[in-house]
Short mmCIF file of C-alpha atoms in Angstrom, two decimals:
data_model
loop_
_atom_site.label_atom_id
_atom_site.label_comp_id
_atom_site.label_asym_id
_atom_site.label_seq_id
_atom_site.Cartn_x
_atom_site.Cartn_y
_atom_site.Cartn_z
CA MET A 25 -80.88 23.16 -50.62
CA THR A 26 -82.29 26.60 -51.59
CA SER A 27 -83.44 29.60 -49.61
CA SER A 28 -87.04 30.28 -48.65
CA THR A 29 -87.12 33.12 -51.17
CA GLY A 30 -86.58 30.70 -54.04
CA SER A 31 -82.95 31.58 -54.79
CA GLU A 32 -81.45 29.31 -57.41
CA ILE A 33 -78.19 28.84 -55.49
CA GLU A 34 -77.95 25.20 -54.39
CA VAL A 35 -76.01 24.40 -51.23
CA PRO A 36 -74.37 20.94 -51.54
CA GLU A 37 -75.84 18.41 -49.13
CA ALA A 38 -72.36 17.51 -47.86
CA LEU A 39 -71.92 21.09 -46.63
CA VAL A 40 -75.40 21.08 -45.09
CA SER A 41 -74.60 17.88 -43.18
CA TRP A 42 -71.23 19.12 -41.99
CA HIS A 43 -72.62 22.40 -40.64
CA ARG A 44 -75.49 20.67 -38.88
CA ARG A 45 -73.16 18.16 -37.29
CA PHE A 46 -70.32 20.41 -36.15
CA PHE A 47 -71.81 23.91 -35.88
CA GLY A 48 -75.20 23.12 -34.38
CA GLU A 49 -77.93 25.75 -34.50
CA GLY A 50 -75.50 28.40 -35.73
CA GLY A 51 -74.52 26.15 -38.61
CA ARG A 52 -78.11 25.51 -39.57
CA ALA A 53 -78.85 29.23 -39.53
CA TRP A 54 -75.82 29.98 -41.71
CA ILE A 55 -76.82 27.33 -44.24
CA GLU A 56 -80.36 28.75 -44.40
CA ALA A 57 -79.00 32.25 -45.05
CA ALA A 58 -76.30 31.26 -47.55
CA PRO A 59 -78.40 31.27 -50.76
CA ASN A 60 -79.75 34.77 -50.05
CA LEU A 61 -76.26 36.00 -49.16
CA ALA A 62 -74.93 34.57 -52.41
CA ALA A 63 -77.70 36.24 -54.41
CA ASP A 64 -76.96 39.59 -52.73
CA LEU A 65 -73.25 39.37 -53.49
CA LEU A 66 -73.83 38.31 -57.08
CA ASP A 67 -75.84 41.48 -57.50
CA ARG A 68 -73.56 43.76 -55.47
CA TRP A 69 -70.35 42.65 -57.17
CA GLN A 70 -72.01 42.36 -60.60
CA LEU A 71 -71.32 38.67 -61.02
CA ARG A 72 -73.14 35.90 -62.84
CA ALA A 73 -73.11 32.27 -61.76
CA ASP A 74 -71.00 30.10 -64.03
CA GLY A 75 -71.28 26.51 -62.85
CA THR A 76 -72.38 24.22 -60.08
CA PRO A 77 -71.55 25.30 -56.51
CA THR A 78 -69.09 23.12 -54.63
CA SER A 79 -67.92 23.06 -51.04
CA GLY A 80 -65.25 22.05 -48.59
CA ALA A 81 -66.00 21.32 -44.96
CA VAL A 82 -66.89 24.92 -44.14
CA ALA A 83 -67.21 27.09 -47.27
CA LEU A 84 -69.65 27.33 -50.16
CA VAL A 85 -67.80 28.00 -53.43
CA ILE A 86 -69.70 29.33 -56.46
CA PRO A 87 -68.03 29.63 -59.88
CA VAL A 88 -68.81 33.06 -61.33
CA ARG A 89 -67.95 35.44 -64.17
CA ARG A 90 -67.21 39.13 -63.69
CA THR A 91 -68.67 41.80 -65.97
CA ASP A 92 -65.65 41.58 -68.29
CA GLY A 93 -66.04 37.79 -68.55
CA THR A 94 -63.11 36.98 -66.25
CA PRO A 95 -63.65 33.70 -64.36
CA ALA A 96 -63.64 33.90 -60.56
CA VAL A 97 -65.18 32.13 -57.56
CA LEU A 98 -67.39 33.47 -54.82
CA LYS A 99 -66.45 31.93 -51.47
CA LEU A 100 -68.93 32.11 -48.59
CA GLN A 101 -68.05 30.90 -45.11
CA PRO A 102 -68.88 31.73 -41.50
CA VAL A 103 -66.52 34.11 -39.72
CA THR A 104 -64.72 31.97 -37.12
CA ASP A 105 -61.35 31.99 -35.39
CA GLU A 106 -59.98 29.87 -38.23
CA THR A 107 -61.45 31.81 -41.17
CA VAL A 108 -61.31 35.41 -40.01
CA GLY A 109 -57.66 35.91 -41.01
CA GLU A 110 -57.89 34.41 -44.52
CA PRO A 111 -58.35 37.73 -46.38
CA ASP A 112 -55.41 39.28 -44.50
CA ALA A 113 -53.18 36.33 -45.40
CA LEU A 114 -54.17 36.45 -49.07
CA ARG A 115 -53.49 40.20 -49.17
CA ALA A 116 -50.08 39.66 -47.57
CA TRP A 117 -49.14 37.04 -50.17
CA GLY A 118 -50.52 39.22 -52.96
CA GLY A 119 -50.97 36.31 -55.34
CA ASN A 120 -47.35 35.19 -54.91
CA GLY A 121 -47.81 31.45 -54.51
CA ALA A 122 -51.45 31.80 -53.46
CA VAL A 123 -54.82 32.48 -55.01
CA ARG A 124 -55.54 36.17 -55.56
CA LEU A 125 -58.13 37.97 -53.43
CA LEU A 126 -60.28 40.17 -55.69
CA ALA A 127 -62.86 41.48 -53.21
CA HIS A 128 -63.83 40.96 -49.58
CA ASP A 129 -66.95 41.66 -47.54
CA ALA A 130 -65.76 42.02 -43.96
CA THR A 131 -69.23 41.79 -42.42
CA THR A 132 -70.00 38.32 -43.78
CA GLY A 133 -66.46 37.05 -44.43
CA SER A 134 -67.33 36.46 -48.09
CA MET A 135 -64.57 36.68 -50.70
CA LEU A 136 -64.29 36.96 -54.46
CA LEU A 137 -61.25 34.95 -55.54
CA GLU A 138 -59.31 34.24 -58.68
CA ARG A 139 -60.59 31.04 -60.25
CA LEU A 140 -58.07 28.20 -60.41
CA ASP A 141 -58.30 24.75 -62.01
CA ALA A 142 -60.34 22.80 -59.46
CA ASP A 143 -59.73 19.55 -61.36
CA ARG A 144 -55.93 19.74 -61.04
CA SER A 145 -54.57 19.61 -57.52
CA LEU A 146 -51.17 18.33 -56.46
CA ALA A 147 -52.89 15.00 -55.84
CA THR A 148 -52.94 14.54 -59.64
CA VAL A 149 -49.13 14.52 -59.86
CA GLY A 150 -48.08 10.92 -60.43
CA ASP A 151 -44.87 10.85 -58.40
CA ASP A 152 -45.57 11.43 -54.71
CA LEU A 153 -42.13 12.85 -53.93
CA VAL A 154 -42.29 15.22 -56.89
CA ALA A 155 -45.63 16.46 -55.61
CA LEU A 156 -44.19 16.86 -52.11
CA GLN A 157 -41.23 18.82 -53.50
CA HIS A 158 -43.63 21.22 -55.23
CA LEU A 159 -45.63 21.64 -52.02
CA SER A 160 -42.50 22.17 -49.91
CA GLU A 161 -41.11 24.82 -52.25
CA LEU A 162 -44.45 26.58 -52.22
CA LEU A 163 -44.61 26.39 -48.45
CA ALA A 164 -41.13 27.92 -48.22
CA ARG A 165 -42.28 30.89 -50.29
CA LEU A 166 -45.46 31.41 -48.31
CA SER A 167 -43.76 31.21 -44.91
CA ALA A 168 -41.02 33.64 -46.02
CA VAL A 169 -43.62 36.39 -45.55
CA ALA A 170 -43.96 38.00 -42.13
CA ALA A 171 -47.40 37.54 -40.62
CA PRO A 172 -49.56 40.68 -40.72
CA SER A 173 -50.69 42.11 -37.41
CA GLY A 174 -53.90 40.85 -35.89
CA LEU A 175 -53.57 37.18 -36.80
CA ARG A 176 -53.81 34.46 -34.20
CA ARG A 177 -50.40 33.53 -32.87
CA LEU A 178 -48.95 30.06 -32.50
CA SER A 179 -47.93 30.97 -28.96
CA GLU A 180 -51.62 31.32 -28.05
CA ILE A 181 -52.60 28.09 -29.79
CA GLY A 182 -49.73 26.17 -28.13
CA ALA A 183 -50.45 27.46 -24.63
CA GLU A 184 -54.14 26.65 -25.03
CA MET A 185 -53.27 23.09 -26.12
CA LEU A 186 -51.04 22.50 -23.12
CA GLY A 187 -53.81 23.73 -20.86
CA ARG A 188 -56.14 21.01 -22.19
CA VAL A 189 -53.67 18.14 -21.77
CA PRO A 190 -54.29 17.24 -18.07
CA ARG A 191 -58.00 16.64 -18.59
CA VAL A 192 -57.51 14.73 -21.85
CA LEU A 193 -55.03 12.39 -20.17
CA THR A 194 -57.93 11.18 -17.99
CA LEU A 195 -59.99 10.32 -21.07
CA VAL A 196 -57.64 8.10 -23.08
CA PRO A 197 -56.05 4.65 -22.64
CA ASP A 198 -52.42 4.22 -21.71
CA PRO A 199 -50.74 3.92 -25.15
CA GLN A 200 -52.44 7.10 -26.34
CA ARG A 201 -51.73 8.77 -23.00
CA ARG A 202 -47.99 8.20 -23.38
CA LEU A 203 -48.03 9.61 -26.90
CA ILE A 204 -49.92 12.72 -25.79
CA GLN A 205 -47.46 13.25 -22.93
CA ALA A 206 -44.47 12.96 -25.29
CA CYS A 207 -46.01 15.40 -27.76
CA ALA A 208 -46.91 17.84 -25.01
CA SER A 209 -43.33 17.74 -23.69
CA ALA A 210 -41.99 18.50 -27.15
CA LEU A 211 -44.37 21.44 -27.51
CA ALA A 212 -43.43 22.82 -24.10
CA GLU A 213 -39.76 22.90 -25.13
CA VAL A 214 -40.31 25.07 -28.22
CA LEU A 215 -43.25 27.17 -27.01
CA PRO A 216 -41.08 30.04 -25.70
CA ASP A 217 -40.03 30.83 -29.30
CA THR A 218 -42.95 30.43 -31.70
CA GLY A 219 -41.78 32.63 -34.60
CA ASP A 220 -43.52 35.31 -36.66
CA ARG A 221 -43.93 33.81 -40.14
CA LEU A 222 -47.24 33.75 -42.00
CA LEU A 223 -48.43 30.13 -41.80
CA HIS A 224 -51.04 28.53 -44.04
CA TRP A 225 -51.77 25.84 -41.40
CA ASP A 226 -53.53 23.44 -43.77
CA LEU A 227 -51.31 22.99 -46.82
CA HIS A 228 -51.95 19.52 -48.23
CA TYR A 229 -52.23 18.35 -51.82
CA GLY A 230 -55.92 19.18 -52.07
CA ASN A 231 -55.22 22.81 -51.13
CA VAL A 232 -52.70 23.35 -53.92
CA LEU A 233 -54.28 23.87 -57.34
CA ALA A 234 -53.04 24.54 -60.84
CA PRO A 235 -53.89 27.97 -62.29
CA HIS A 236 -56.87 28.52 -64.54
CA PRO A 237 -55.96 27.78 -68.18
CA ALA A 238 -56.85 31.38 -69.04
CA ASP A 239 -54.06 32.68 -66.76
CA PRO A 240 -51.25 30.12 -66.25
CA ARG A 241 -49.20 32.53 -64.16
CA GLU A 242 -47.68 29.93 -61.81
CA PRO A 243 -47.50 26.13 -61.84
CA TRP A 244 -49.21 25.76 -58.44
CA LEU A 245 -51.12 28.05 -56.09
CA ALA A 246 -52.27 27.61 -52.49
CA ILE A 247 -55.89 28.01 -51.44
CA ASP A 248 -57.91 27.95 -48.22
CA PRO A 249 -55.40 29.09 -45.57
CA LYS A 250 -56.23 29.00 -41.88
CA PRO A 251 -53.54 31.55 -41.09
CA LEU A 252 -51.38 31.82 -38.02
CA ALA A 253 -48.27 33.74 -37.06
CA GLY A 254 -45.60 31.26 -36.05
CA ASP A 255 -42.88 28.74 -36.85
CA PRO A 256 -42.99 27.00 -40.27
CA GLY A 257 -42.26 23.69 -38.53
CA PHE A 258 -45.92 23.69 -37.51
CA GLU A 259 -46.88 23.31 -41.19
CA LEU A 260 -45.50 19.85 -41.99
CA LEU A 261 -47.97 17.28 -40.66
CA ALA A 262 -50.79 17.81 -43.16
CA ALA A 263 -48.42 17.11 -46.05
CA LEU A 264 -46.84 14.11 -44.30
CA HIS A 265 -50.33 12.56 -44.37
CA ASN A 266 -50.73 13.01 -48.11
CA ARG A 267 -51.17 9.81 -50.12
CA TRP A 268 -50.59 7.68 -47.07
CA GLN A 269 -51.24 4.54 -49.11
CA ASP A 270 -48.13 5.36 -51.16
CA ALA A 271 -46.04 5.37 -47.99
CA VAL A 272 -47.54 2.06 -46.90
CA ALA A 273 -46.97 0.58 -50.35
CA THR A 274 -43.20 1.13 -50.07
CA GLY A 275 -43.11 -1.72 -47.54
CA ASN A 276 -41.22 0.45 -45.05
CA VAL A 277 -43.47 3.17 -43.66
CA VAL A 278 -40.86 4.45 -41.20
CA ARG A 279 -38.33 5.01 -43.98
CA ALA A 280 -41.01 6.69 -46.12
CA ILE A 281 -41.89 9.06 -43.27
CA ARG A 282 -38.25 9.94 -42.72
CA ARG A 283 -37.75 10.56 -46.41
CA ARG A 284 -40.77 12.86 -46.58
CA PHE A 285 -39.74 14.71 -43.42
CA ASP A 286 -36.16 15.18 -44.66
CA LEU A 287 -37.41 16.47 -48.02
CA MET A 288 -39.67 19.04 -46.37
CA THR A 289 -37.20 20.27 -43.74
CA ASP A 290 -34.46 20.59 -46.38
CA ALA A 291 -36.72 22.52 -48.78
CA LEU A 292 -37.82 24.91 -46.04
CA GLY A 293 -34.37 25.20 -44.45
CA LEU A 294 -35.71 24.16 -41.05
CA GLU A 295 -33.69 23.03 -38.06
CA ARG A 296 -34.71 19.41 -37.69
CA GLY A 297 -35.11 19.32 -33.91
CA ARG A 298 -37.50 22.28 -33.86
CA ALA A 299 -39.40 20.97 -36.88
CA THR A 300 -39.81 17.64 -35.07
CA ALA A 301 -41.17 19.34 -31.97
CA TRP A 302 -43.66 21.45 -33.94
CA THR A 303 -44.82 18.43 -35.92
CA LEU A 304 -45.42 16.58 -32.66
CA ALA A 305 -47.40 19.62 -31.55
CA ARG A 306 -49.68 19.16 -34.56
CA VAL A 307 -50.14 15.50 -33.64
CA LEU A 308 -51.07 16.69 -30.15
CA GLN A 309 -53.63 19.09 -31.61
CA ASN A 310 -55.35 16.26 -33.48
CA ALA A 311 -55.22 13.94 -30.47
CA LEU A 312 -56.81 16.53 -28.21
CA TRP A 313 -59.59 17.19 -30.70
CA ASP A 314 -60.37 13.49 -31.11
CA ALA A 315 -60.24 12.66 -27.40
CA GLU A 316 -62.44 15.57 -26.33
CA ARG A 317 -65.11 14.78 -28.90
CA ASN A 318 -64.72 10.99 -28.92
CA ASP A 319 -64.99 11.35 -32.69
CA ALA A 320 -61.84 10.63 -34.70
CA MET A 321 -62.05 13.11 -37.58
CA TRP A 322 -58.38 12.60 -38.42
CA ASN A 323 -56.76 9.33 -39.44
CA THR A 324 -54.99 8.46 -36.20
CA GLU A 325 -52.79 5.68 -37.58
CA PRO A 326 -50.60 8.04 -39.66
CA ASP A 327 -50.37 10.39 -36.68
CA ARG A 328 -49.22 7.59 -34.39
CA LEU A 329 -46.60 6.30 -36.83
CA ILE A 330 -45.34 9.78 -37.74
CA ALA A 331 -45.00 10.74 -34.09
CA GLN A 332 -43.28 7.49 -33.13
CA THR A 333 -40.88 7.76 -36.06
CA LEU A 334 -39.90 11.31 -35.16
CA LEU A 335 -39.56 10.48 -31.47
CA ASP A 336 -37.27 7.55 -32.33
CA THR A 337 -35.15 9.52 -34.82
CA PRO A 338 -32.33 11.59 -33.29
CA PRO A 339 -31.93 15.15 -34.65
CA HIS A 340 -29.16 15.70 -37.18
#
């Protein structure tokens, strides 16, 4: 898709479909404006396109070169509650374990980022537990940083979730209702102390990339944070989902979940009971989203098994 002015920037159809489906008229308008915005930023920041644009669920990512030939990427995305804090988080990390922020346009939310190796994520590491160890060590480094002021707080997210629970309980069948109630109870117990660490909130294998071959400064770097201020225990669920087929293939999914959970809590130095409660809170978040929209975006089977395993496993 190109702009009406004939810009040569192509917006991937997957991104077009996603915005139309989940962002309605606002999403359609943003997609229409994206090629012109990209052309303006290429000119303003003196960049030249250097490859085919790609996308995630929300952002348009354009490989570029700077005037000195340095590779970078131009990332365009709507300014939302989830994306507004990304530049602040990247500045706080300062390239330590995360992609470097090179420039930021506050009005549009657009960013110029260090280019990494998009073909080498943690998903390419053959041994699942080795990959999870890398991710956990990276997560420990990222969450060692205090959250900058102005970010959304986990206390706000948690309270808002609990406020939605009574209505959702009227929308779901009994087995799911009991799970939601158990997760909500766990969240209520830890909500008075939500912490102040800088959370990535979406650290899975696909959001951890190898550096660009031209600058192999670290083995692995995080991208695409949806930052929060809170407790690192809220970070674990996305990674517990990674390569779910590998967990199933062990023949004992419960043991595989426990092994993954133990590895992550040990690497991050987390108290297991609190980490369990915050992981159940993430399951609750997914369950609320799916029930309210009657549209399961998340794979609910891993969530159910992870939650049941943690609920059945006493803290130690």
